[in-house]
mmCIF file of C-alpha atoms in Angstrom:
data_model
loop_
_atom_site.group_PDB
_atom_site.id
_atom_site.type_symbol
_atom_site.label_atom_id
_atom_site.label_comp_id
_atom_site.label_asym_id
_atom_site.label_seq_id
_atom_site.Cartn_x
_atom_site.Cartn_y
_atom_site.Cartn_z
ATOM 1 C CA UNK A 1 0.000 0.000 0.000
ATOM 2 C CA UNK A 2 1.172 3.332 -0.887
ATOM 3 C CA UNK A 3 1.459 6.419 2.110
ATOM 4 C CA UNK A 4 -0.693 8.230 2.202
ATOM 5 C CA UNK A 5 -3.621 6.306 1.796
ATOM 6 C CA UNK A 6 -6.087 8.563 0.497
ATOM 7 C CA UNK A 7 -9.594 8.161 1.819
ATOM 8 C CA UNK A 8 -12.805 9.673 0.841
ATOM 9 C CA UNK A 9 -15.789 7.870 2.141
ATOM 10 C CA UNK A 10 -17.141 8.143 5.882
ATOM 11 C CA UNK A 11 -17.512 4.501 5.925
ATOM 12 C CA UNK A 12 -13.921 3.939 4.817
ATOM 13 C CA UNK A 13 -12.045 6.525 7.099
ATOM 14 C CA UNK A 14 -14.501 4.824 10.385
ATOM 15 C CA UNK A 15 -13.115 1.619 9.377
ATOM 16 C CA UNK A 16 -9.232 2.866 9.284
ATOM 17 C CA UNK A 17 -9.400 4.598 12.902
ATOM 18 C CA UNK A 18 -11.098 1.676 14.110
ATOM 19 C CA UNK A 19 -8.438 -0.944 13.383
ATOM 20 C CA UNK A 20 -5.688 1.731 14.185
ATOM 21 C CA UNK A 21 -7.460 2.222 17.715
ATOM 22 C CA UNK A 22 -7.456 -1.173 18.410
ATOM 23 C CA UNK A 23 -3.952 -0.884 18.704
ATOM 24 C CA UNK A 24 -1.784 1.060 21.092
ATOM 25 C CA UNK A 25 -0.622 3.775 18.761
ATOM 26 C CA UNK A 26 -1.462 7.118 19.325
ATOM 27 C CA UNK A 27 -3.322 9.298 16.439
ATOM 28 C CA UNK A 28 -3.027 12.764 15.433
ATOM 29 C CA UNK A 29 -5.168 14.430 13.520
ATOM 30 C CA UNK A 30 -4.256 18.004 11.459
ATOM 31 C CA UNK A 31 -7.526 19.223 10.085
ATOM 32 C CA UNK A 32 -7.135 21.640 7.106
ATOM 33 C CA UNK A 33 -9.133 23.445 4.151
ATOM 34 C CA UNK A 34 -5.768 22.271 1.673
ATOM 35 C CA UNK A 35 -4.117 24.885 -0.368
ATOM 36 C CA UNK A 36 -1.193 23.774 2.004
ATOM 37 C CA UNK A 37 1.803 26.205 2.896
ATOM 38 C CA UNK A 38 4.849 25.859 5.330
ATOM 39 C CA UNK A 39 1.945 27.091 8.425
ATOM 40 C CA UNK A 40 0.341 23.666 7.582
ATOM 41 C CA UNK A 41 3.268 21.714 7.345
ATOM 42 C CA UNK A 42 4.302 22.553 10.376
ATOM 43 C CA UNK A 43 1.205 21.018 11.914
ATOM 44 C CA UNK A 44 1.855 17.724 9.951
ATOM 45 C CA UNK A 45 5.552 17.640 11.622
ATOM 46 C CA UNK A 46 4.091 18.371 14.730
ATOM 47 C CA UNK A 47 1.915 15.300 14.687
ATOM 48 C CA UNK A 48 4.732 13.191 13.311
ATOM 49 C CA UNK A 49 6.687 14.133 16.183
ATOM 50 C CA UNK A 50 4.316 13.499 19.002
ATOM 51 C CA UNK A 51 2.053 10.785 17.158
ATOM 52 C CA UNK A 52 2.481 7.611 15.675
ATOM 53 C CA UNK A 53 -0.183 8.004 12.861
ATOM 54 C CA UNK A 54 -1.034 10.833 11.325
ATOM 55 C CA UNK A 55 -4.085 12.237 9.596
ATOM 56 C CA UNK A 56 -4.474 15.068 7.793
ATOM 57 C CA UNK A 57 -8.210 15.997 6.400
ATOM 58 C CA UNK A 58 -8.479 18.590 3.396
ATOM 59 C CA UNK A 59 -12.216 19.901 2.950
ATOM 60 C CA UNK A 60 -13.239 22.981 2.019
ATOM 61 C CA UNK A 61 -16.188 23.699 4.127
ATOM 62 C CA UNK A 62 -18.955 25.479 2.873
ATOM 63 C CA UNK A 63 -20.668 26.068 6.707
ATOM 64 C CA UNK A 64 -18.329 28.079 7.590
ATOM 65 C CA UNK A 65 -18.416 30.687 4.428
ATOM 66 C CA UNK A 66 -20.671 33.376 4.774
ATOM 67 C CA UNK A 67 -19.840 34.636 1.161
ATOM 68 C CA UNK A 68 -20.806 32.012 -1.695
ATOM 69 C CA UNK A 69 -17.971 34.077 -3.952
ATOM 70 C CA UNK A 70 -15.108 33.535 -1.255
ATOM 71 C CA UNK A 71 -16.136 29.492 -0.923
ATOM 72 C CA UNK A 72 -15.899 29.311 -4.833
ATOM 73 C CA UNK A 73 -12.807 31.281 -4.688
ATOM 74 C CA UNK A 74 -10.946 29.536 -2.340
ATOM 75 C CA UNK A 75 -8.031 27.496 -3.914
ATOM 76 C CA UNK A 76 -7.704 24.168 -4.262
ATOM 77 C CA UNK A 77 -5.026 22.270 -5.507
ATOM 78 C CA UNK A 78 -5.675 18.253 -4.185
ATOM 79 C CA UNK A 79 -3.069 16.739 -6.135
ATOM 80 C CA UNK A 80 -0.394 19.078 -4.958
ATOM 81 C CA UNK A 81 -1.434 18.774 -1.114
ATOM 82 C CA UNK A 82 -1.068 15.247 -1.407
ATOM 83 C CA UNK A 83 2.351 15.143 -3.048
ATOM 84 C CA UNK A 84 3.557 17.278 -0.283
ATOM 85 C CA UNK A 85 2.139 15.226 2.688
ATOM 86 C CA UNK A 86 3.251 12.073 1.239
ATOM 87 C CA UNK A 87 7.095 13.684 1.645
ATOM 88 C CA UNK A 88 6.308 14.018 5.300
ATOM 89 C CA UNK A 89 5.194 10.706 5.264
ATOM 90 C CA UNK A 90 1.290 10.989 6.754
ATOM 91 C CA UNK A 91 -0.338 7.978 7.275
ATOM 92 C CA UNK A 92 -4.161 9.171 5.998
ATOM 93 C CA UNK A 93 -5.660 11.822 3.913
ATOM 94 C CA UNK A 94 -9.464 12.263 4.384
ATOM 95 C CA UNK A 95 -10.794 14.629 1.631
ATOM 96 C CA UNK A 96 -14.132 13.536 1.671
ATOM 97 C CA UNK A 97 -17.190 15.481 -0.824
ATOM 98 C CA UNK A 98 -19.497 17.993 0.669
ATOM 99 C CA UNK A 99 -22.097 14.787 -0.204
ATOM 100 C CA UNK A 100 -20.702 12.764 2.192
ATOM 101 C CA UNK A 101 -20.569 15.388 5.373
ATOM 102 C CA UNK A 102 -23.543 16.792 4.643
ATOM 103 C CA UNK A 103 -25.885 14.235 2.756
ATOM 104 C CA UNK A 104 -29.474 15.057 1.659
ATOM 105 C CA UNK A 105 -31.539 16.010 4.589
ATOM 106 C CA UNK A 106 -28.564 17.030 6.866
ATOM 107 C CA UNK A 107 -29.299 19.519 9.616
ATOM 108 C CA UNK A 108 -27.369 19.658 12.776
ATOM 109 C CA UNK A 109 -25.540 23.005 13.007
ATOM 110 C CA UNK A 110 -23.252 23.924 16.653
ATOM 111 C CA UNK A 111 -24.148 27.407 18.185
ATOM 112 C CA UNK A 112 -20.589 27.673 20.424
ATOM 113 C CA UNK A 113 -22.169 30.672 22.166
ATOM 114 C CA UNK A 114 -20.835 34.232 22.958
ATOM 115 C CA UNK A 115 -17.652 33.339 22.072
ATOM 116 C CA UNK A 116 -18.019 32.278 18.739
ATOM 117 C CA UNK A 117 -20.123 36.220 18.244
ATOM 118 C CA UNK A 118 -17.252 38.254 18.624
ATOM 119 C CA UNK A 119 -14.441 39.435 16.758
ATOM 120 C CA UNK A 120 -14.134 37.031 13.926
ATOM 121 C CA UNK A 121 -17.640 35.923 14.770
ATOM 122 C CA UNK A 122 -19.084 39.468 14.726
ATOM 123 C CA UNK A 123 -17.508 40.140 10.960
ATOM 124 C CA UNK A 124 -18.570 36.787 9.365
ATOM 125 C CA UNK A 125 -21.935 35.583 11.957
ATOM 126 C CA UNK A 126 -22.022 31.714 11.227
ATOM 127 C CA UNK A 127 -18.048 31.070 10.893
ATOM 128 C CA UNK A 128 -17.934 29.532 14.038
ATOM 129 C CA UNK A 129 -20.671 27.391 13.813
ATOM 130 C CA UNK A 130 -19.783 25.929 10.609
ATOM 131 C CA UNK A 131 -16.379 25.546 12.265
ATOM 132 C CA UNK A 132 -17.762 23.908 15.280
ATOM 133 C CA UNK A 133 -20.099 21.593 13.568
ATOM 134 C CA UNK A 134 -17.206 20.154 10.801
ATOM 135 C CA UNK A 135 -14.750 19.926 13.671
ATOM 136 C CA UNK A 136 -17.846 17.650 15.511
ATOM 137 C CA UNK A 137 -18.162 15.258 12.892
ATOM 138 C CA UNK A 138 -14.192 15.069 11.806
ATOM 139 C CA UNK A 139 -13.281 14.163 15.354
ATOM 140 C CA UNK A 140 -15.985 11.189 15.630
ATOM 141 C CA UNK A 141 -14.989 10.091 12.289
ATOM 142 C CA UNK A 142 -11.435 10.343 13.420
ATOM 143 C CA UNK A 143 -11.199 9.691 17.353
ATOM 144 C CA UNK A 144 -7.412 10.745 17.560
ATOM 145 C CA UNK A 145 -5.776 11.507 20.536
ATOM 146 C CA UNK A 146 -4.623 14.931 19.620
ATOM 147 C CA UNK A 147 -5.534 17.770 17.059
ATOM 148 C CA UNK A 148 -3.212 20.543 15.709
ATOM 149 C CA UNK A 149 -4.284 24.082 15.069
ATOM 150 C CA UNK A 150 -1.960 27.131 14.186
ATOM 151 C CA UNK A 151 -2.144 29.429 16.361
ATOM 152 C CA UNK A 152 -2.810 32.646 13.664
ATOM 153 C CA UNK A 153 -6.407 32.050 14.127
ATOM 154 C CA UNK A 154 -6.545 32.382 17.896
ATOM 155 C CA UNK A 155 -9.954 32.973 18.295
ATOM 156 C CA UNK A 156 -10.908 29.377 16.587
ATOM 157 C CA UNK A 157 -8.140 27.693 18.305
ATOM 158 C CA UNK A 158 -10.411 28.660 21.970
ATOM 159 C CA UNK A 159 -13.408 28.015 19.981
ATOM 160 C CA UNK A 160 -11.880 24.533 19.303
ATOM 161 C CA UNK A 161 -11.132 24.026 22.899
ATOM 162 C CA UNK A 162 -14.118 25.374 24.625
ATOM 163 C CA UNK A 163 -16.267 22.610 21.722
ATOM 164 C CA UNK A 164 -14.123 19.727 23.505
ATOM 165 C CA UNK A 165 -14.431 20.586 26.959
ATOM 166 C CA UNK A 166 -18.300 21.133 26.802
ATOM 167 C CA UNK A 167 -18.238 17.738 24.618
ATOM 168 C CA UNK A 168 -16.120 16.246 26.827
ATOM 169 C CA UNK A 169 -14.273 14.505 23.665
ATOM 170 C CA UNK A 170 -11.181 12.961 24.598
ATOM 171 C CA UNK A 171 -8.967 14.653 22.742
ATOM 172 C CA UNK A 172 -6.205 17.030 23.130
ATOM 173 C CA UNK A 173 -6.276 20.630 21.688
ATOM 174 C CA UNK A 174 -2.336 21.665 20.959
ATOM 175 C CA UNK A 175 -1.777 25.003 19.387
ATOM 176 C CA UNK A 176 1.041 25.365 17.176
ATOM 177 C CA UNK A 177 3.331 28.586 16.653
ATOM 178 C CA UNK A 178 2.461 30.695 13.774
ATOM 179 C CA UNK A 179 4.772 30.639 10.713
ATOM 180 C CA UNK A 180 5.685 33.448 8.982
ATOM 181 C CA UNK A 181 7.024 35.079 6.031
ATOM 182 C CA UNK A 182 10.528 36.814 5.902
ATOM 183 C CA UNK A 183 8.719 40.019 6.562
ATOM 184 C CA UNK A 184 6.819 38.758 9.281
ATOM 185 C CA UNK A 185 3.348 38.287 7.609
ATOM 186 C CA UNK A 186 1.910 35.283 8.782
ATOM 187 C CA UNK A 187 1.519 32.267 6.580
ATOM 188 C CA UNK A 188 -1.763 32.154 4.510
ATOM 189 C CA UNK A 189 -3.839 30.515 2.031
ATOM 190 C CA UNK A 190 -4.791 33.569 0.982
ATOM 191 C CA UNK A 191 -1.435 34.912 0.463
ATOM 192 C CA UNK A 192 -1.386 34.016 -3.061
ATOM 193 C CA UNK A 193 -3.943 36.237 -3.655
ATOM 194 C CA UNK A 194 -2.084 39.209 -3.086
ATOM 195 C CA UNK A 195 -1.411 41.746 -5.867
ATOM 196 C CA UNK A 196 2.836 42.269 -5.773
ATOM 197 C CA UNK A 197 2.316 45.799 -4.400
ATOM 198 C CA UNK A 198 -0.314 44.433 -1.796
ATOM 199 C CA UNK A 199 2.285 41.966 -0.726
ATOM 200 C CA UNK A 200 4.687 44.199 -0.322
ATOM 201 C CA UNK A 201 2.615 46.513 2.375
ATOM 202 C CA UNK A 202 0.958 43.774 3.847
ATOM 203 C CA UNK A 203 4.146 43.128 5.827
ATOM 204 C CA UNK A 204 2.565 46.362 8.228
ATOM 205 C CA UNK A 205 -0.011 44.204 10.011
ATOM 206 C CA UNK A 206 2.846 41.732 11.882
ATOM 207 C CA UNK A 207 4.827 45.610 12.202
ATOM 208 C CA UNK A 208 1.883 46.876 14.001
ATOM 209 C CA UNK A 209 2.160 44.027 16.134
ATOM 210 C CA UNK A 210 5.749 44.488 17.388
ATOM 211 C CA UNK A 211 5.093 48.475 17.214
ATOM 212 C CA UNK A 212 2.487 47.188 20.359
ATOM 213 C CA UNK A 213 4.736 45.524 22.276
ATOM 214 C CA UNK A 214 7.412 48.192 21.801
ATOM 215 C CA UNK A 215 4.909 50.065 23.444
ATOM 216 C CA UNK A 216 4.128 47.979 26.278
ATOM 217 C CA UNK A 217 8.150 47.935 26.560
ATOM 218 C CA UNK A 218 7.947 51.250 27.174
ATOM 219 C CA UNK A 219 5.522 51.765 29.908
ATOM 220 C CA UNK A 220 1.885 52.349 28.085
ATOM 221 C CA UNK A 221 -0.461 50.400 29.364
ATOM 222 C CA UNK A 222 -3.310 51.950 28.104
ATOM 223 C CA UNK A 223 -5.267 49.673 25.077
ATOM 224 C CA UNK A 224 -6.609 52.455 23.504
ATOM 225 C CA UNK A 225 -3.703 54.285 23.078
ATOM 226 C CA UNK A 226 -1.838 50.958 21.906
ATOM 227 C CA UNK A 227 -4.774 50.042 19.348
ATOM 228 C CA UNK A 228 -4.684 53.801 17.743
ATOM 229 C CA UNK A 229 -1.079 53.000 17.083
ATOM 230 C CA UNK A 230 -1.555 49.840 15.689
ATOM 231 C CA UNK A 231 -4.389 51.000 13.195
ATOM 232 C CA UNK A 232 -2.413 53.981 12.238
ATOM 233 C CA UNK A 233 0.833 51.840 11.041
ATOM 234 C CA UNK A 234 -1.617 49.712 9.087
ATOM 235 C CA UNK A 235 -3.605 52.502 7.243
ATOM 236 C CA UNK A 236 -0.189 54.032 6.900
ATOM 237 C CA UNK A 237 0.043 51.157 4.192
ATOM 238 C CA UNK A 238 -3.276 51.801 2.658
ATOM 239 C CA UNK A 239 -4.168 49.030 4.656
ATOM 240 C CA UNK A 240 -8.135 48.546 5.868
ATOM 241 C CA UNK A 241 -9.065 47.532 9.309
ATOM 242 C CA UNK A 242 -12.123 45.089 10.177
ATOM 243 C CA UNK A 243 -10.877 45.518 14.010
ATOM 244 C CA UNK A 244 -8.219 45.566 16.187
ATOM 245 C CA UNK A 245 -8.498 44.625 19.888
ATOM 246 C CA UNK A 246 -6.669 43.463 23.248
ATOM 247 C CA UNK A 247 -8.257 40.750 24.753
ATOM 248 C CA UNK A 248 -7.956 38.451 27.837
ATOM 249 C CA UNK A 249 -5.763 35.618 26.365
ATOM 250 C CA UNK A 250 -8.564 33.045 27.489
ATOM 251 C CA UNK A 251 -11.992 34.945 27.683
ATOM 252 C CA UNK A 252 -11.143 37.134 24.603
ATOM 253 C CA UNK A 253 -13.126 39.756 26.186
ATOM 254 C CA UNK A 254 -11.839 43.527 25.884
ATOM 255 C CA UNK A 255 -9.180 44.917 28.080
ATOM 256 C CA UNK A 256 -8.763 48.944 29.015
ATOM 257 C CA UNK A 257 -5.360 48.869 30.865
ATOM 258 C CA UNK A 258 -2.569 46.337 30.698
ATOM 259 C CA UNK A 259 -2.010 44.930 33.995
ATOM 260 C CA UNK A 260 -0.819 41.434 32.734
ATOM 261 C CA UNK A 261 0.029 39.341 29.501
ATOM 262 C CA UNK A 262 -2.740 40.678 26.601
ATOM 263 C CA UNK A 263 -3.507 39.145 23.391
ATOM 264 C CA UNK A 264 -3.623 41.460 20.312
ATOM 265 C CA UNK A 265 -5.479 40.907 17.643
ATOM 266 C CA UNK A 266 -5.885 42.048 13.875
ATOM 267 C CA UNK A 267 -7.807 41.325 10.656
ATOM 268 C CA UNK A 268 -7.266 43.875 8.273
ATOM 269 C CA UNK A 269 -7.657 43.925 4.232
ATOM 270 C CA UNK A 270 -5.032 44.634 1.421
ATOM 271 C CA UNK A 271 -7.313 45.177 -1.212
ATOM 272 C CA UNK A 272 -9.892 42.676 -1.155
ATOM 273 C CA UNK A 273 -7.618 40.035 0.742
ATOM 274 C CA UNK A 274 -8.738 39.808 4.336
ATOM 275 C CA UNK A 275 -5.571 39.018 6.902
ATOM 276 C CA UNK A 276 -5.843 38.216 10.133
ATOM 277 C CA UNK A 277 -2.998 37.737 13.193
ATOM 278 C CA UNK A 278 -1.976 37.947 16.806
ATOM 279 C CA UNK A 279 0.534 38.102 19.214
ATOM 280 C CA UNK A 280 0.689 37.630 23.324
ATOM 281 C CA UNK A 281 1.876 41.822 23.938
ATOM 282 C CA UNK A 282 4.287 40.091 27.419
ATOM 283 C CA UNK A 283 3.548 43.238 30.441
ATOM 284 C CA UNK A 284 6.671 43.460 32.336
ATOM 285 C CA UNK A 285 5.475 44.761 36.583
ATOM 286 C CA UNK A 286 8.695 45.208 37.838
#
């Protein structure tokens, strides 16, 4: 049998995990939309490294697009995925058809509450459930012991881990460092859609980023202040902000004055290309 073995039926992928689980080997599981890049890959190695059998999944979900344009938009590029994963020797592919996750007469959908409203939620209202519900029925198709997520999309990353803790699915939630370019902008799908002159700017939104912590470095504290400086750097580069905001690291909710470790977080356009990305801003007490 050749690696990966690529599956595409629920039936099929149940019956894999099932003889792999009755085994002692532990099972990782890197669930993806395809169109893979070096952020991806790095999952993939992740799961090589702390799992005996990996599987990666490559659907494009349609629950969790609230523009019918962007779905048909996004790339795809199947044959190329798998000729990558197969040099980092994964065990699986799953790239099942929308048919067979959501058959005729299909109508669950996961409302992951106030968390899933805000932010991201709050600029595209259904994300999250899509999201939720697709990450649902991957991890009972696939029971694996642990799933990878990137860490440049924070706020799904706590989405994923408040779904498994009210599921109580025995699986563990590891969030992996963001990779980047050599300017800093974090690793992308949508990259590739970038004009030449819109990649060359877009390298502002991981500047704003550092410009905040430079800030904290240097005694503000205030979030306001810190967010006006962070939007300005980015419209500096005929950037366009959706929203920029610094959260609690685990509630997400808003924070005035920086008393202790703050997440920041971005999504801003270049063009038409949305962006999104994050950092922890470290507050220094002494």
């Amino acid at each position: 049998m050749s690696f990966p073995e690529i599956i595409t039926e629920n039936k099929s992928i149940q019956l894999a995990m099932k003889n792999i689980r009755s085994t002692s080997q532990t099972l990782g599981l890197v669930p993806t939309m395809g169109a893979l890049h070096a952020g991806h890959l790095s999952l993939v190695e992740e799961s090589n490294k702390q799992c005996d059998i990996t599987v990666v999944t490559i659907f494009v979900n349609p629950m969790q697009f609230d523009d019918e344009t962007d779905l048909q938009k996004y790339p795809r590029d199947i044959g190329s995925d798998i000729s990558v994963l197969k040099q980092l020797s994964v065990d699986f592919v799953f790239a099942p058809s929308p048919e067979q996750l959501y058959p005729a007469g299909y109508g669950l959908s996961v409302d992951v509450g106030p968390l899933g409203r805000i932010l991201e939620g709050r600029f595209r209202p259904g994300h999250f459930s899509g999201v939720a519900t697709i990450l649902l029925k991957l991890f009972h198709l696939i029971p694996a012991d642990i799933a990878f997520f990137g860490r440049k999309d924070y706020q799904q990353l706590k989405v994923v881990q408040q779904i498994v803790k009210d599921t109580n699915l025995p699986i563990e939630i590891v969030g992996c460092p963001t990779v980047r370019e050599h300017d800093g902008l974090a690793m992308s799908s949508r990259n590739q859609f970038l004009s030449p002159a819109e990649r060359q700017r877009a390298g502002c939104i991981f500047q704003s980023l550092e410009k905040a912590q430079e800030l904290v470095d240097n005694g503000e504290r205030s979030a306001k202040r810190i967010m006006i400086s962070m939007r300005q750097h980015i419209y500096q580069a005929k950037g366009k902000v959706d929203y920029v905001a610094l959260v609690n690291p685990e509630t997400l909710q808003p924070t005035l004055d920086l008393t202790e470790n703050t997440f920041a977080v971005i999504a801003a356009r270049m063009g038409t290309i949305r962006l999104l990305d994050n950092r922890l801003l470290k507050v220094s007490n002494r």
